[in-house]
CSV table of C-alpha atoms in Angstrom, one decimal:
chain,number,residue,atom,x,y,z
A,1,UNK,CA,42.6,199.7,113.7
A,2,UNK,CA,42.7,202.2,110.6
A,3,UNK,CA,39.3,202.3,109.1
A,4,UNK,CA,36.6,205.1,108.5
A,5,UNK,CA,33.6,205.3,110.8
A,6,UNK,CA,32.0,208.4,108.8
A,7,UNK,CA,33.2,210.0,105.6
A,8,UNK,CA,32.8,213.4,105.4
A,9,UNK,CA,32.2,215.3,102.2
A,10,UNK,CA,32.6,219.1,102.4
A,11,UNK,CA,32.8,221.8,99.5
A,12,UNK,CA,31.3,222.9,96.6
A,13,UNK,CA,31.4,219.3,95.0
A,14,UNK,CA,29.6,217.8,97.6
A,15,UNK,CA,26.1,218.4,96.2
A,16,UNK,CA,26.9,216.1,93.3
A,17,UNK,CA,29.1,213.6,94.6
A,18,UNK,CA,25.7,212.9,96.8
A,19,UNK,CA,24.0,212.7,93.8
A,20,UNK,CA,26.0,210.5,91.5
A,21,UNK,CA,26.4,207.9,94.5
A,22,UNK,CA,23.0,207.8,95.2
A,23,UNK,CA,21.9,207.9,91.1
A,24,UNK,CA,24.2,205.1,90.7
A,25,UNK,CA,21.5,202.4,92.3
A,26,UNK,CA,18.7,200.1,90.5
A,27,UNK,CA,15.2,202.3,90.2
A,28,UNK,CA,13.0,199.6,91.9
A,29,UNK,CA,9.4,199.5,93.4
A,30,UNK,CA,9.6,200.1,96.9
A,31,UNK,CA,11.7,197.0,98.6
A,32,UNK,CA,9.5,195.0,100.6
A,33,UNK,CA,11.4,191.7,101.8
A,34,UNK,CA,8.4,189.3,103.0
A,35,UNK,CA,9.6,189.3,106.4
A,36,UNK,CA,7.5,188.9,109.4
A,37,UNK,CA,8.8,190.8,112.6
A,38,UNK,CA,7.2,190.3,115.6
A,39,UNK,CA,8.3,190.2,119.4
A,40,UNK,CA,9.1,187.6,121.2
A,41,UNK,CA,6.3,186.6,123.7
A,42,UNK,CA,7.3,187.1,127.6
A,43,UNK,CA,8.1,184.5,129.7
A,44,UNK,CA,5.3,183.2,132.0
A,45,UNK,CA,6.0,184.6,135.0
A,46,UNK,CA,5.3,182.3,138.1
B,1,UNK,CA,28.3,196.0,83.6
B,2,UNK,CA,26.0,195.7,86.7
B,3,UNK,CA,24.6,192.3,87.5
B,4,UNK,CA,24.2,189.5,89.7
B,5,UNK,CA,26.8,187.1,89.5
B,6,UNK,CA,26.4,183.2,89.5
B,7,UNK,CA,29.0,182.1,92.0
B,8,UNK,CA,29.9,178.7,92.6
B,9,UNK,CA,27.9,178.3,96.1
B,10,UNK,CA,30.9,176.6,97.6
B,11,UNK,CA,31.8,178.7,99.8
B,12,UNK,CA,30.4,179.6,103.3
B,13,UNK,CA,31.8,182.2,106.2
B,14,UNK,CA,31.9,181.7,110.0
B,15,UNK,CA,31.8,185.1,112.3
B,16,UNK,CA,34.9,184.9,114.0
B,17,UNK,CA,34.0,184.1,117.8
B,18,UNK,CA,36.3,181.9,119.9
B,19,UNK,CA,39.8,181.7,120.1
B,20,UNK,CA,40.5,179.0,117.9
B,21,UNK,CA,39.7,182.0,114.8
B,22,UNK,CA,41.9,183.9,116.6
B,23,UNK,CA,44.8,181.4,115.8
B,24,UNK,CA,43.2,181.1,112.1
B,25,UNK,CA,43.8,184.6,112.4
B,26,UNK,CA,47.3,184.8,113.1
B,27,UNK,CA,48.0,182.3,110.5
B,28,UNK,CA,46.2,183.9,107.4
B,29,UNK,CA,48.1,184.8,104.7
B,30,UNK,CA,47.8,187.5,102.1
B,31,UNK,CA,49.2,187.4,99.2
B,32,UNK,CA,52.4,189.8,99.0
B,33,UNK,CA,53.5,191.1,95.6
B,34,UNK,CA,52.1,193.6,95.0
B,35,UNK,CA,53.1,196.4,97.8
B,36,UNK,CA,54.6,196.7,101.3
B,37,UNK,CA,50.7,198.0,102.0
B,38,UNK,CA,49.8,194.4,101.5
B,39,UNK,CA,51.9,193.7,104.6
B,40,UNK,CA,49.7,196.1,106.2
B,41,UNK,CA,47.1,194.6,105.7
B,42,UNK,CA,47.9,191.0,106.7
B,43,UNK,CA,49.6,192.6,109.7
B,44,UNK,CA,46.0,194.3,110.4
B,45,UNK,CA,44.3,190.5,110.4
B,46,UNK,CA,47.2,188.6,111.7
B,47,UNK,CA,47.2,191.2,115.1
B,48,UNK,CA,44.0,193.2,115.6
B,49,UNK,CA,40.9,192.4,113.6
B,50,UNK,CA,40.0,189.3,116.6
B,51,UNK,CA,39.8,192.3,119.2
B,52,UNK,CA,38.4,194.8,116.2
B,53,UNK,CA,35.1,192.9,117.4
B,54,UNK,CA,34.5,195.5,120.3
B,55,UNK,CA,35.1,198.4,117.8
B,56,UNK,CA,32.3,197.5,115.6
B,57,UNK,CA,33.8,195.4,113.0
B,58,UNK,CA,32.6,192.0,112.1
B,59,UNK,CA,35.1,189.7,110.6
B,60,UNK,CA,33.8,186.1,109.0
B,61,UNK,CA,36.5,183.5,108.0
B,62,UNK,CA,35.4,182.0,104.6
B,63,UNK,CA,35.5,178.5,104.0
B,64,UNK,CA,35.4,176.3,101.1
B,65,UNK,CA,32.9,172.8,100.8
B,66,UNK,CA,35.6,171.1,102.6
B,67,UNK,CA,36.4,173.0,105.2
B,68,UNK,CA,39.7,175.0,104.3
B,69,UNK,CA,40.2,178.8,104.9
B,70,UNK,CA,39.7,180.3,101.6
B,71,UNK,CA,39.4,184.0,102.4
B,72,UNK,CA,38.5,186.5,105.1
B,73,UNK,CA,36.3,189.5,105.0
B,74,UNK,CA,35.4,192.4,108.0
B,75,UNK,CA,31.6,194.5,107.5
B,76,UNK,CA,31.2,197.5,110.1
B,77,UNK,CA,28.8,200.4,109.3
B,78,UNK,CA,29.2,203.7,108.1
B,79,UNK,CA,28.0,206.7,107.0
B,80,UNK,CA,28.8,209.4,104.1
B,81,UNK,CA,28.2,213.2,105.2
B,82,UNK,CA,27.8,215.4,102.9
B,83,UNK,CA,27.9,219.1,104.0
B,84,UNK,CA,25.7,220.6,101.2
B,85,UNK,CA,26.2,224.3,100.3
B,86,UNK,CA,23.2,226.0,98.2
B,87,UNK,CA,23.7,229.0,96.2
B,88,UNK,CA,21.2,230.4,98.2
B,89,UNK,CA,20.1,229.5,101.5
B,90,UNK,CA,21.8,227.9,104.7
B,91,UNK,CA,24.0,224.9,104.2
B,92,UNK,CA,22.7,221.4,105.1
B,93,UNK,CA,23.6,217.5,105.2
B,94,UNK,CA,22.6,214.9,103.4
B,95,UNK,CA,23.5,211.4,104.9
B,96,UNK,CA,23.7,208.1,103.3
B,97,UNK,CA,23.8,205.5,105.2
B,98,UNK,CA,26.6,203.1,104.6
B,99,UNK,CA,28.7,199.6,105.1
B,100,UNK,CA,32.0,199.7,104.9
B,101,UNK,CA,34.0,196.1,103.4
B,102,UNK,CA,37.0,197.1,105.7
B,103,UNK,CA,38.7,194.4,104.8
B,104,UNK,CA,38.6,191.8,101.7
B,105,UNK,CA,41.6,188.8,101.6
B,106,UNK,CA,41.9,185.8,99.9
B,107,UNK,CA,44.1,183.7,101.8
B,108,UNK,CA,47.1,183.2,99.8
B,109,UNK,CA,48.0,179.6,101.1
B,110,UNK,CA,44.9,178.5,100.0
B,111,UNK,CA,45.0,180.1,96.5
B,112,UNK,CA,48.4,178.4,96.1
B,113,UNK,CA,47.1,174.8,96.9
B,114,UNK,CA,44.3,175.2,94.5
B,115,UNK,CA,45.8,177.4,91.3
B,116,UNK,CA,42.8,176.1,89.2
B,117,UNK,CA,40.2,177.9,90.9
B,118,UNK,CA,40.2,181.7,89.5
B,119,UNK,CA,37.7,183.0,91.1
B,120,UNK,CA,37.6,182.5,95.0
B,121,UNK,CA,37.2,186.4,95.7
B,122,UNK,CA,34.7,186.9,93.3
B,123,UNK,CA,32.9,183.8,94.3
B,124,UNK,CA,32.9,184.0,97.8
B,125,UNK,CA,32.0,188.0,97.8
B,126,UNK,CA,28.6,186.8,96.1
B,127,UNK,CA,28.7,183.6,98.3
B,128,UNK,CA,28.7,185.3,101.8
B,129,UNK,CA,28.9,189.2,101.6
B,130,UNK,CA,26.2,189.8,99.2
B,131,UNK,CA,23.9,188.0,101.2
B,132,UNK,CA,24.5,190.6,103.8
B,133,UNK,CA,24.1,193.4,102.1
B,134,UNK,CA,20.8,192.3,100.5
B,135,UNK,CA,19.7,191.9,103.8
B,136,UNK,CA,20.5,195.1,105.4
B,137,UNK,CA,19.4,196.4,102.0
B,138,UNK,CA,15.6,194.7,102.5
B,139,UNK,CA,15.4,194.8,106.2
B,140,UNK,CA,17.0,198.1,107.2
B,141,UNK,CA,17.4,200.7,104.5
B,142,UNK,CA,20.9,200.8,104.3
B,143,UNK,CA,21.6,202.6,100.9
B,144,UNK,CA,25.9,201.8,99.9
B,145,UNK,CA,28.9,199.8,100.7
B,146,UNK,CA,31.9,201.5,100.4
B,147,UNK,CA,36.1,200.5,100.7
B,148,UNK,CA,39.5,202.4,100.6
B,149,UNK,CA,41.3,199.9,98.2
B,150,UNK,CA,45.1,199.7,98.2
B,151,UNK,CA,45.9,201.9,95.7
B,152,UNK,CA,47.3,199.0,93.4
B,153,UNK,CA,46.2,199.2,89.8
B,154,UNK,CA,45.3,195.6,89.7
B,155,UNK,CA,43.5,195.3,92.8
B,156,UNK,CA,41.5,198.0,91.9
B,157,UNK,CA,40.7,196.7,88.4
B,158,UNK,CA,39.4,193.5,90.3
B,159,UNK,CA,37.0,195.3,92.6
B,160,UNK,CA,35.5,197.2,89.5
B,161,UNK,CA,35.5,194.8,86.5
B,162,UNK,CA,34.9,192.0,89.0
B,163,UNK,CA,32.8,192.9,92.0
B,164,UNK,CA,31.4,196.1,90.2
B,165,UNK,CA,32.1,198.6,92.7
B,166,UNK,CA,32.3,202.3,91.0
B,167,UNK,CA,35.1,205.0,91.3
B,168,UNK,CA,34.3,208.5,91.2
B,169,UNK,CA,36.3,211.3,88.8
B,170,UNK,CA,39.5,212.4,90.5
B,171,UNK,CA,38.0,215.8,91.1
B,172,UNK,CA,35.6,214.5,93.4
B,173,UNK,CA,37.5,211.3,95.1
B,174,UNK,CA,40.0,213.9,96.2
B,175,UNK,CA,37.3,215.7,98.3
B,176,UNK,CA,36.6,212.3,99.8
B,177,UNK,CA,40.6,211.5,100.6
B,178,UNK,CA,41.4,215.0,101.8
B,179,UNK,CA,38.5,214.9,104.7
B,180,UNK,CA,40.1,211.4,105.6
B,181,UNK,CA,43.7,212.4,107.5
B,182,UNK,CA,47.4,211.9,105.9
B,183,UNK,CA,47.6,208.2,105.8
B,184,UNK,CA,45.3,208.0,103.1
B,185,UNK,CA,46.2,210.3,100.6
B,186,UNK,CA,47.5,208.5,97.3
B,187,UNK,CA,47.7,205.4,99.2
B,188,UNK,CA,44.2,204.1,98.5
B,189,UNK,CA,41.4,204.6,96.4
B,190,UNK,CA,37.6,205.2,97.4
B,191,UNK,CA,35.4,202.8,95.6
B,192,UNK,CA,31.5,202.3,96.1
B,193,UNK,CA,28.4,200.7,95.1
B,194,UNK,CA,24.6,200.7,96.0
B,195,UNK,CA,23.1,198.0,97.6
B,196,UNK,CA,20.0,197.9,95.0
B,197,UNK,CA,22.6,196.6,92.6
B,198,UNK,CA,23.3,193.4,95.0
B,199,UNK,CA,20.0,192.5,95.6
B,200,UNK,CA,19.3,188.9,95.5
């Protein structure tokens, strides 16, 4: 199936495509969702 | 303008899994006037995206409060890499980490039964992918989502004026669609869009 994996951006244009991609997001505090991660415990073993 | 849209919350998406989607699958149908790419891309759904599952895609079938196949939509991640150059200095890369929507379909059969309801793209993108991406945004990091459009001047207006993803200047989408192989050139159009602008 047709699709792209990685894009690759080579040249002397490159520089500020990077740039206005990344400029294009919301300025924001850092993201911190709430969420608890933790493992799950082993199973007893017998 | 940027900013989250109140869908209608009727719709809901399902991970393809057994082979009962795969027979959903064969039977979606996209809608087909705009260009023989269009059969493409149903031909891509209809035939491959069930096995597309080992390759890394994820495909969810969208469905509406009742149960009817509204839409279908595929996720897999990506990445943008950009060889930097400096003036002065050895070159570099910057990475951005990416998903890529690889593939985005209302199902024609159902638009056609329900002609009152405008919006079932646009609804069900904020309904079931943006919920995604504001997770992978939170949890993981992931900075963009990114699609190759069929280069069709109304579908492309839709993804902008409706699901605000950004084009860049010709100058600089050509760099993007010459890196990418024959197949692509003039035959779709990269569009983008941070993931800080979906979240919920």
């Amino acid at each position: 199936m047709e699709g792209q994996k990685k894009v690759l951006v080579n040249g002397p244009l490159a520089r500020q495509i990077y740039d206005r991609i990344m400029s294009s997001g919301v300025k924001k505090s850092p993201v911190s969702s709430g969420n608890k991660v933790s493992a799950k415990k082993p199973a007893a073993v017998k | 303008m940027i900013g989250l849209y109140k869908s209608s919350g009727s719709y809901h998406a399902e991970h393809i899994s057994d082979l009962s989607h795969r027979t959903l699958l064969n039977r979606f149908n996209v809608k087909l006037d705009t260009q023989k790419k269009v059969l493409g891309l149903q031909k891509i759904i209809q035939e491959h995206l069930f096995d597309a599952e080992n390759e890394g895609y994820r495909t969810y079938l969208v469905y509406d409060e009742h149960g009817e196949n509204a839409g279908i939509f595929s996720l897999r991640t990506g990445a943008m890499i950009f060889d930097v150059e400096p003036s002065d200095g050895e070159s570099f890369h910057e990475i951005i980490s990416a998903l890529e929507l690889s593939v985005f379909a209302v199902n024609n059969s159902y638009a056609e039964k329900y002609p009152d309801k405008k919006y079932i793209g646009k609804d069900f993108f904020y309904d079931c992918i943006v919920p995604i991406l504001s997770s992978v945004y939170e949890q993981v990091g992931c900075s963009v989502i990114y699609l190759f459009a069929i280069n069709n001047p109304a579908l492309i207006s839709y993804y902008m004026d409706e699901l605000d993803f950004l084009e860049l200047p010709p100058e600089e989408e050509r760099v993007i669609l010459d890196n990418l192989g024959s197949y692509k050139n003039d035959e779709c159009k990269f569009l983008y869009r941070h993931l800080s602008t979906v979240v919920l």
